[in-house]
Short mmCIF file of C-alpha atoms in Angstrom, two decimals:
data_model
loop_
_atom_site.label_atom_id
_atom_site.label_comp_id
_atom_site.label_asym_id
_atom_site.label_seq_id
_atom_site.Cartn_x
_atom_site.Cartn_y
_atom_site.Cartn_z
CA MET L 5 0.04 0.02 0.15
CA HIS L 6 1.14 3.51 -0.79
CA VAL L 7 0.07 6.25 1.60
CA VAL L 8 0.00 9.77 0.57
CA VAL L 9 -0.93 12.61 3.13
CA ASN L 10 -2.23 15.62 1.37
CA ALA L 11 -3.03 18.90 3.38
CA ALA L 12 -3.10 22.69 2.96
CA THR L 13 -1.75 24.88 5.86
CA SER L 14 -1.41 28.63 6.48
CA ALA L 15 2.11 29.89 6.55
CA ASP L 16 2.38 29.20 10.13
CA GLY L 17 1.50 25.65 9.75
CA LYS L 18 -2.17 25.50 10.93
CA LEU L 19 -5.05 23.63 9.15
CA SER L 20 -7.80 25.82 10.39
CA SER L 21 -8.66 28.33 13.24
CA ARG L 22 -9.03 27.66 16.89
CA ARG L 23 -12.52 27.39 16.24
CA ARG L 24 -11.89 24.47 13.72
CA GLU L 25 -13.52 26.46 11.10
CA GLN L 26 -12.57 25.97 7.53
CA ILE L 27 -10.37 28.79 6.24
CA ALA L 28 -9.81 29.72 2.59
CA ILE L 29 -6.12 28.62 2.57
CA SER L 30 -5.78 27.45 -1.17
CA GLY L 31 -7.57 28.39 -4.48
CA GLU L 32 -8.93 26.96 -7.62
CA ASP L 33 -5.54 25.69 -8.97
CA ASP L 34 -4.63 23.84 -5.78
CA PHE L 35 -8.44 22.59 -5.58
CA ASP L 36 -7.88 21.18 -9.01
CA ARG L 37 -4.52 19.41 -8.02
CA VAL L 38 -6.38 17.73 -5.15
CA ASP L 39 -9.20 16.42 -7.34
CA ARG L 40 -6.49 14.91 -9.63
CA LEU L 41 -4.87 13.27 -6.68
CA ARG L 42 -8.23 11.88 -5.61
CA ALA L 43 -9.08 10.67 -8.99
CA ASP L 44 -5.70 8.80 -9.10
CA SER L 45 -6.32 7.02 -5.67
CA ASP L 46 -8.19 3.93 -4.59
CA ALA L 47 -9.29 5.59 -1.28
CA VAL L 48 -9.53 8.90 0.55
CA VAL L 49 -9.12 8.75 4.32
CA VAL L 50 -10.09 11.15 7.01
CA GLY L 51 -10.43 11.16 10.66
CA VAL L 52 -14.06 11.47 12.44
CA GLY L 53 -12.92 15.10 13.52
CA THR L 54 -12.92 16.30 9.95
CA VAL L 55 -16.22 14.51 9.29
CA LEU L 56 -17.92 16.12 12.49
CA ALA L 57 -16.20 19.46 11.66
CA ASP L 58 -16.56 19.81 7.65
CA ASP L 59 -19.10 17.02 6.69
CA PRO L 60 -16.95 16.25 3.44
CA ARG L 61 -17.98 14.27 0.75
CA LEU L 62 -14.79 13.24 -0.77
CA THR L 63 -15.75 12.55 -4.27
CA VAL L 64 -13.99 13.34 -7.60
CA LYS L 65 -15.37 16.84 -8.85
CA ASP L 66 -14.50 16.77 -12.48
CA ALA L 67 -16.89 14.60 -14.41
CA GLU L 68 -14.20 13.67 -17.23
CA ARG L 69 -12.02 12.09 -14.31
CA ARG L 70 -14.87 10.21 -13.02
CA ASP L 71 -15.60 8.81 -16.54
CA ARG L 72 -11.74 7.79 -16.96
CA ARG L 73 -11.97 5.92 -13.77
CA LEU L 74 -15.20 4.04 -15.22
CA GLU L 75 -13.27 3.49 -18.44
CA ASP L 76 -10.54 1.84 -16.48
CA GLY L 77 -12.81 -0.67 -14.67
CA ASN L 78 -13.12 1.43 -11.42
CA PRO L 79 -15.93 3.01 -9.53
CA GLY L 80 -16.45 6.64 -10.46
CA ASN L 81 -15.21 7.84 -7.02
CA PRO L 82 -12.71 6.25 -4.68
CA ALA L 83 -13.63 4.59 -1.67
CA ARG L 84 -14.12 6.75 1.44
CA VAL L 85 -12.39 5.84 4.83
CA VAL L 86 -13.30 7.29 8.26
CA VAL L 87 -11.11 6.38 11.16
CA ASP L 88 -13.73 6.59 13.94
CA SER L 89 -12.44 4.87 17.15
CA LYS L 90 -15.92 5.42 18.91
CA ALA L 91 -18.19 5.19 16.02
CA ARG L 92 -19.33 8.90 16.08
CA THR L 93 -19.80 9.29 12.39
CA PRO L 94 -23.46 10.67 11.83
CA LEU L 95 -25.81 8.48 10.04
CA ASP L 96 -26.62 11.49 7.74
CA ALA L 97 -23.09 12.47 7.12
CA ASP L 98 -22.55 13.08 3.36
CA ILE L 99 -19.45 10.71 3.54
CA VAL L 100 -21.90 7.73 4.13
CA ASP L 101 -24.03 8.50 1.12
CA ASP L 102 -24.16 6.20 -1.99
CA ALA L 103 -21.69 8.10 -4.22
CA ALA L 104 -19.09 5.37 -3.20
CA THR L 105 -18.09 2.66 -0.82
CA THR L 106 -17.40 4.00 2.70
CA TYR L 107 -15.29 2.11 5.37
CA VAL L 108 -15.72 3.13 8.78
CA CYS L 109 -12.66 1.91 11.03
CA VAL L 110 -13.75 1.52 14.70
CA SER L 111 -12.44 0.02 17.78
CA GLU L 112 -13.88 -2.57 20.00
CA ALA L 113 -14.80 0.11 22.66
CA ALA L 114 -17.40 1.72 20.11
CA PRO L 115 -20.92 1.19 21.27
CA VAL L 116 -22.40 -1.87 19.64
CA ASP L 117 -25.61 0.10 18.66
CA ARG L 118 -23.58 2.63 16.82
CA ARG L 119 -21.56 0.08 15.12
CA MET L 120 -24.60 -1.84 13.99
CA ALA L 121 -26.17 1.30 12.69
CA LEU L 122 -23.22 2.39 10.56
CA ALA L 123 -22.98 -1.35 9.20
CA ASP L 124 -26.70 -0.88 8.15
CA GLN L 125 -25.96 2.07 6.07
CA SER L 126 -26.01 1.45 2.22
CA ASP L 127 -22.52 0.97 0.83
CA THR L 128 -20.88 1.03 4.22
CA GLU L 129 -18.41 -1.54 5.41
CA LEU L 130 -17.30 -1.51 9.07
CA VAL L 131 -13.48 -2.37 9.88
CA THR L 132 -13.22 -3.28 13.74
CA ALA L 133 -9.38 -3.11 14.72
CA GLY L 134 -7.96 -2.19 18.07
CA GLU L 135 -9.27 -2.19 21.66
CA ASP L 136 -9.73 1.35 22.68
CA ARG L 137 -8.50 3.19 19.62
CA VAL L 138 -8.46 1.94 15.86
CA ASP L 139 -5.13 0.25 15.32
CA LEU L 140 -4.10 1.68 12.07
CA LEU L 141 -1.64 -0.97 11.26
CA ARG L 142 -4.51 -3.73 11.30
CA ALA L 143 -7.19 -1.28 9.74
CA PHE L 144 -4.93 -0.42 6.86
CA ALA L 145 -3.91 -4.02 6.19
CA ALA L 146 -7.63 -4.81 6.12
CA LEU L 147 -8.15 -2.10 3.48
CA GLN L 148 -5.27 -3.43 1.48
CA GLU L 149 -7.00 -7.00 1.44
CA ASP L 150 -9.92 -5.42 -0.14
CA GLY L 151 -7.77 -4.20 -2.91
CA LEU L 152 -7.20 -0.49 -1.83
CA GLU L 153 -3.60 -0.13 -2.63
CA ARG L 154 -3.27 3.75 -3.35
CA VAL L 155 -4.64 5.78 -0.40
CA MET L 156 -4.88 9.45 0.03
CA VAL L 157 -5.04 10.95 3.59
CA GLU L 158 -6.88 14.46 3.81
CA GLY L 159 -6.59 14.81 7.59
CA GLY L 160 -6.93 15.99 10.21
CA GLY L 161 -3.94 16.75 12.31
CA GLU L 162 -4.55 13.80 15.01
CA LEU L 163 -4.77 11.02 12.24
CA ILE L 164 -1.94 12.41 10.42
CA PHE L 165 0.44 12.32 13.45
CA SER L 166 -1.03 8.88 14.19
CA LEU L 167 -0.07 7.54 10.84
CA PHE L 168 3.62 9.05 10.98
CA GLU L 169 3.80 7.41 14.55
CA VAL L 170 3.11 3.93 13.11
CA GLY L 171 5.34 4.39 9.96
CA LEU L 172 2.40 4.27 7.58
CA VAL L 173 3.29 7.44 5.40
CA ASP L 174 5.01 7.30 2.19
CA GLU L 175 4.61 10.53 0.88
CA LEU L 176 3.61 13.98 2.28
CA ARG L 177 2.26 16.70 0.01
CA VAL L 178 1.61 20.15 1.56
CA PHE L 179 0.23 23.35 -0.03
CA VAL L 180 1.37 26.38 2.14
CA GLY L 181 -0.86 29.34 1.64
CA PRO L 182 -0.20 33.17 2.04
CA THR L 183 -2.29 33.16 5.29
CA VAL L 184 -1.42 33.58 8.87
CA ILE L 185 -4.12 31.97 11.33
CA GLY L 186 -2.21 31.81 14.35
CA GLY L 187 -3.52 30.44 17.78
CA ARG L 188 -1.92 28.03 20.27
CA ASP L 189 -5.22 25.89 20.10
CA ALA L 190 -5.46 25.80 16.30
CA PRO L 191 -4.96 22.50 14.61
CA THR L 192 -1.53 21.89 12.94
CA LEU L 193 -0.67 19.39 10.29
CA ALA L 194 0.51 16.89 12.95
CA ASP L 195 -1.13 17.26 16.34
CA GLY L 196 -1.44 14.19 18.79
CA GLU L 197 1.03 13.72 21.43
CA GLY L 198 4.02 14.83 19.52
CA PHE L 199 7.38 13.25 19.00
CA VAL L 200 10.16 13.68 21.52
CA GLU L 201 12.42 11.24 19.92
CA ASP L 202 12.85 9.38 16.82
CA PHE L 203 11.35 12.00 14.70
CA PRO L 204 10.27 10.85 11.26
CA THR L 205 12.54 12.29 8.58
CA LEU L 206 11.43 13.37 5.07
CA ASP L 207 13.30 13.83 1.76
CA LEU L 208 12.29 16.74 -0.29
CA GLU L 209 11.15 15.73 -3.78
CA GLY L 210 9.74 18.85 -5.25
CA VAL L 211 8.61 22.51 -4.66
CA GLU L 212 6.09 24.22 -7.06
CA ARG L 213 4.73 27.54 -6.95
CA ILE L 214 0.93 27.67 -6.92
CA GLY L 215 -0.45 31.28 -6.92
CA ASP L 216 0.78 32.88 -3.95
CA GLY L 217 1.41 29.64 -2.26
CA VAL L 218 3.75 26.78 -2.57
CA LEU L 219 3.43 22.90 -2.90
CA LEU L 220 5.93 20.78 -1.15
CA THR L 221 6.29 17.41 -1.76
CA TRP L 222 8.43 14.95 0.44
CA THR L 223 8.99 11.19 0.72
CA ALA L 224 9.16 9.69 4.28
CA THR L 225 12.36 7.95 4.77
CA THR L 226 10.80 6.01 7.68
CA GLY L 227 7.64 4.87 6.07
CA GLU L 228 6.79 1.37 5.36
#
């Protein structure tokens, strides 16, 4: 499996404001780049915090790209994956509509009634891995067994940190926009507990100016 983390941050490294509200960090050119990346992926992954804050649909926007996927024998949209330890994904969230198969990765600590309700949703598959939190290594192994080989991660910061922590990140692409958000409580690219030793290292593969921002592409030297 090849895991690509893609994110847009402010110039000071924030994903959004301290209110967890979406901020216009990038523009149309970068939105189109993200759409191309989605179209080239087998699955798009987010944490439940992103679902609760933004209610994303995570589908391919461009009709020609969807048609090309169909011509290649793939679904029009990549699968959607939610990492959701306690099964908090709302049953009416856009990510569990019928536009694509959705995998909800939960832990054994998730309430049984919530797990059953999510499993009953159309085109939704439940992946149970881990006792109190989702065991990402086991969950991603299960996704790979289902044929998901190229995976795009769109956040948030807690999930991105956890993926680096277990060595699952192969590539990191970050659009850094010309905006300063600030705030000690505003989410950053990699939140979680943070590293105090054995810091993941990256090799810079590319730098591209997009409008007044810049796209940075790294490969993770410690990824699996």
